[in-house]
CSV table of C-alpha atoms in Angstrom, one decimal:
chain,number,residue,atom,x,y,z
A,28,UNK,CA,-72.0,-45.7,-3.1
A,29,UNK,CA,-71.0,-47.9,-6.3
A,30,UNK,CA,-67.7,-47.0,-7.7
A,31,UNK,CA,-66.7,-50.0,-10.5
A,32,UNK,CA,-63.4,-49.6,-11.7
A,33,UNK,CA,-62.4,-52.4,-14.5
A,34,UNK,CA,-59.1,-52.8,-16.2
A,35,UNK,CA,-59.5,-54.6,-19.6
A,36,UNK,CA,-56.1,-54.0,-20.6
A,37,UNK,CA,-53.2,-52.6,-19.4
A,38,UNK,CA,-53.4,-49.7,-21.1
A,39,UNK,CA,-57.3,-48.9,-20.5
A,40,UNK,CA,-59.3,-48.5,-17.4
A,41,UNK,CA,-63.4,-48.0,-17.6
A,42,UNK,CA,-64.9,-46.7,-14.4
A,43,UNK,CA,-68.7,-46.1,-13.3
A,44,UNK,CA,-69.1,-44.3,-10.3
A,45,UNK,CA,-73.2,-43.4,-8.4
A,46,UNK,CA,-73.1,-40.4,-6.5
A,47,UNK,CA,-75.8,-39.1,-3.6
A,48,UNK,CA,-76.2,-36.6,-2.2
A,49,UNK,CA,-77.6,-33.2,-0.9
A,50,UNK,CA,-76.8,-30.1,-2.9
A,51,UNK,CA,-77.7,-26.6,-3.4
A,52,UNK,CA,-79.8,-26.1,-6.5
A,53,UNK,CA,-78.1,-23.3,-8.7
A,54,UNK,CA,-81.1,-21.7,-10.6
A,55,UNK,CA,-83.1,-21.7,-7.1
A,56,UNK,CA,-80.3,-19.7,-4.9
A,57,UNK,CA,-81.3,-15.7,-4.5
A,58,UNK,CA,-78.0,-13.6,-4.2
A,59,UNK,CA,-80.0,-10.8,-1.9
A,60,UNK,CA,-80.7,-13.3,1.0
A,61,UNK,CA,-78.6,-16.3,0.4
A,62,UNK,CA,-81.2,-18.4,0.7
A,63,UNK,CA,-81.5,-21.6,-1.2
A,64,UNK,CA,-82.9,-25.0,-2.1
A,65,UNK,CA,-81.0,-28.1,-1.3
A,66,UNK,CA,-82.2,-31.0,-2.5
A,67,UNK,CA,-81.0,-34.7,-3.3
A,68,UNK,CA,-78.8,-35.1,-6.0
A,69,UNK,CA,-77.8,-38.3,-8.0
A,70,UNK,CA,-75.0,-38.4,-10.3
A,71,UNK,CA,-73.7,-40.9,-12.4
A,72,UNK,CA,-70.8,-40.9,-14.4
A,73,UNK,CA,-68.8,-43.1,-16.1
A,74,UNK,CA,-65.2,-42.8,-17.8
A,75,UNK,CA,-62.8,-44.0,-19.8
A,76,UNK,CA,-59.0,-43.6,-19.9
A,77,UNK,CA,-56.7,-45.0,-22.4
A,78,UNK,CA,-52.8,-44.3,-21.8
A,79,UNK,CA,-50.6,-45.3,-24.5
A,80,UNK,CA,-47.1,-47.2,-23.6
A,81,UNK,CA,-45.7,-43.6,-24.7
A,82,UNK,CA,-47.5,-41.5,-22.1
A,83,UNK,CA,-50.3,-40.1,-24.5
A,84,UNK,CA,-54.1,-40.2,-22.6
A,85,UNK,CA,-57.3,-40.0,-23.7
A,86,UNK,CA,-60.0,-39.4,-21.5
A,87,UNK,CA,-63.9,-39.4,-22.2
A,88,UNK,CA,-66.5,-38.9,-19.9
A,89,UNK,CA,-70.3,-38.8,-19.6
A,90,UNK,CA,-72.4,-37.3,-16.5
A,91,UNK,CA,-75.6,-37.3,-16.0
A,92,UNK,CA,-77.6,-35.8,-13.1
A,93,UNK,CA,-81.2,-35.1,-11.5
A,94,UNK,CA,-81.7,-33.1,-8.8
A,95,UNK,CA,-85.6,-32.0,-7.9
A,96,UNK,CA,-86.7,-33.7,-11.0
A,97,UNK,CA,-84.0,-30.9,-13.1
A,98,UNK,CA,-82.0,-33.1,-15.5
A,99,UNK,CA,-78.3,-32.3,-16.8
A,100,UNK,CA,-75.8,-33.8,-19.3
A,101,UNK,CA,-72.6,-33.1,-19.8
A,102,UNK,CA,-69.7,-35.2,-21.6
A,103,UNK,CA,-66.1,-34.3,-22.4
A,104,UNK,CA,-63.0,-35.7,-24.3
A,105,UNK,CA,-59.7,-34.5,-23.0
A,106,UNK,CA,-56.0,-36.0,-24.8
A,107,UNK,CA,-52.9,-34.9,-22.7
A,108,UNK,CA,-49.3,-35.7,-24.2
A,109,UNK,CA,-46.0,-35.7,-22.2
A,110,UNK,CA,-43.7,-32.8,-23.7
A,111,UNK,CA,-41.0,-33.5,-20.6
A,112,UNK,CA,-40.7,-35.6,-18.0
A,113,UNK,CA,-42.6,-34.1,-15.7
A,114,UNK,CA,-44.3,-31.8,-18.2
A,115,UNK,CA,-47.4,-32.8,-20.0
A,116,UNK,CA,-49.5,-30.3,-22.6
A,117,UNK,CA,-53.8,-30.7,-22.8
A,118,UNK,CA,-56.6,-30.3,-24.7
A,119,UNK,CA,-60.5,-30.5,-23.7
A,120,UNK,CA,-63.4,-29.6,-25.2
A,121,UNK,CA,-66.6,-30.4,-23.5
A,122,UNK,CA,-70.8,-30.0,-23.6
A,123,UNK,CA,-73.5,-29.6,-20.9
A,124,UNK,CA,-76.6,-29.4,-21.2
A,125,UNK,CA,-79.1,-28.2,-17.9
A,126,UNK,CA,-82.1,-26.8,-19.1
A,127,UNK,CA,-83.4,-26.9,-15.4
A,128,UNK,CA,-80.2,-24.9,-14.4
A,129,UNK,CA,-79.2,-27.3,-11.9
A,130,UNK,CA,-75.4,-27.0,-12.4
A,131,UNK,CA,-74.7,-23.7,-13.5
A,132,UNK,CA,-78.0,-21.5,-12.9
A,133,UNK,CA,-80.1,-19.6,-15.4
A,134,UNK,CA,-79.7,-15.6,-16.0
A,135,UNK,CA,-82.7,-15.8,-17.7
A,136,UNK,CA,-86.1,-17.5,-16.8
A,137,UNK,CA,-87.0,-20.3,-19.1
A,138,UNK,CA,-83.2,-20.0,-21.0
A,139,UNK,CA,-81.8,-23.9,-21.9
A,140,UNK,CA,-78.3,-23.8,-20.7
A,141,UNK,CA,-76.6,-25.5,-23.7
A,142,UNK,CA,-72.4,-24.7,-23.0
A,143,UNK,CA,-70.0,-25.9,-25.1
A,144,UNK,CA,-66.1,-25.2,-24.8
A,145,UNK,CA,-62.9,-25.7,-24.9
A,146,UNK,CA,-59.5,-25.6,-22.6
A,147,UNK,CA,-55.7,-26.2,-23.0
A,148,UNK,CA,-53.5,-26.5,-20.3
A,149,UNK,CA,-50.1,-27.3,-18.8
A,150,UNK,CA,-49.4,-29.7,-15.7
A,151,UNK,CA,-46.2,-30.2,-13.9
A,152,UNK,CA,-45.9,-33.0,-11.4
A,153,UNK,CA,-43.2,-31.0,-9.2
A,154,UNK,CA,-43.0,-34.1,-7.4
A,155,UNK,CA,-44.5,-37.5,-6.5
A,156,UNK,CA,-46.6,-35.4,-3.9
A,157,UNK,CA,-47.0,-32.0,-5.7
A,158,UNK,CA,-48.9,-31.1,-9.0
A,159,UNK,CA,-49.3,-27.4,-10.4
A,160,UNK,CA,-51.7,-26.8,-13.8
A,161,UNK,CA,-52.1,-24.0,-15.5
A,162,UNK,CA,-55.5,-24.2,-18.1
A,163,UNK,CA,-57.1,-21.9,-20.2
A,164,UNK,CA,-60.3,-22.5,-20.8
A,165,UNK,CA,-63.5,-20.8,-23.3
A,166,UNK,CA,-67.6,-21.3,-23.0
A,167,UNK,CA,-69.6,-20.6,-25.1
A,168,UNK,CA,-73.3,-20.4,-24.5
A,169,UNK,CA,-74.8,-19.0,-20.9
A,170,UNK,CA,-72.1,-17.3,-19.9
A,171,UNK,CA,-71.5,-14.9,-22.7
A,172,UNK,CA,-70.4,-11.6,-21.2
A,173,UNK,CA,-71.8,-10.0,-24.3
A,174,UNK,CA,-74.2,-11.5,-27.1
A,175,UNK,CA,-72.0,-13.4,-29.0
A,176,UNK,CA,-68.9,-13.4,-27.3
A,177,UNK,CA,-68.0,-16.7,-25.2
A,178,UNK,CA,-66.6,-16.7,-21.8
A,179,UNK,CA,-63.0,-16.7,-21.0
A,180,UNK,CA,-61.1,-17.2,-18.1
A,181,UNK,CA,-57.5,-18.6,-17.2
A,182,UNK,CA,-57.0,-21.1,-13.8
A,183,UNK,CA,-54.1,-21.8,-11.6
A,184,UNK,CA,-54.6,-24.8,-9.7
A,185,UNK,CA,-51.6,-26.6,-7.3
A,186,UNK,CA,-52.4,-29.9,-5.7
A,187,UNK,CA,-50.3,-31.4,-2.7
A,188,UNK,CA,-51.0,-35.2,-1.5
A,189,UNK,CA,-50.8,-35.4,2.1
């Protein structure tokens, strides 16, 4: 499908991207028997990604999605700065909203998904083939463990090019 990738300037990049296909639907999945709907999903989303002469990025991003007539938003803004090298520190913070639980399910018939959070990380390009991240990253809203108290959770992700 559609992916538009323009380059205004050498320092920006603006991308639009239309995605299709057939997914499982979150809130219609039953844990006892596995059993699930999968339906066509679109997804568009579009980006933009500003990288100073210095290293520094800036990243925002808007999705938006429809699957079995279930709409879902979500939009972030990450900035990543170079603290070595190979070494660069980030921050994210991020909203989605799926009040047809599309994405991320619903606990609770008839609850509107609204998350909001945050993350900071660490990536190290090991080499021109090899990436390892560390993130931390906090929701608030669904997945609250307790009333009141966001979810928290810590990743470790390594990525090799082939």
């Amino acid at each position: 499908f559609p992916v538009t990738i323009y380059r205004p300037t050498p320092t920006l990049l603006l991308n639009f991207n239309y995605f299709r296909s057939r997914e499982q639907h979150a809130s219609r999945f039953t844990p006892t028997s596995g059993a699930s709907a999968t339906d066509t999903r679109d997804l568009i989303d579009f980006y933009a990604i500003y990288r100073s002469r210095k290293g520094r990025l800036i990243t925002a991003s808007l999705y938006r999605g429809i699957q079995a007539g279930d709409v879902w938003t979500q939009a972030n803004l990450i900035a990543e700065i170079p603290v070595a090298p190979t070494v660069a520190a980030s921050v994210r913070v991020e909203q989605l909203n799926d009040p047809g639980g599309v994405v991320v399910g619903r606990e609770q018939p008839g609850k509107s998904p609204r998350l909001w959070g945050y993350s900071s990380g660490l990536k190290w390009q090991i080499s021109n083939k090899i990436l390892w991240r560390l993130e931390y990253r906090r929701l608030n809203g669904l997945f609250e463990v307790q009333p009141g108290k966001p979810f928290s959770y810590l990743t470790l992700h390594a990525g090799i090019v082939l």
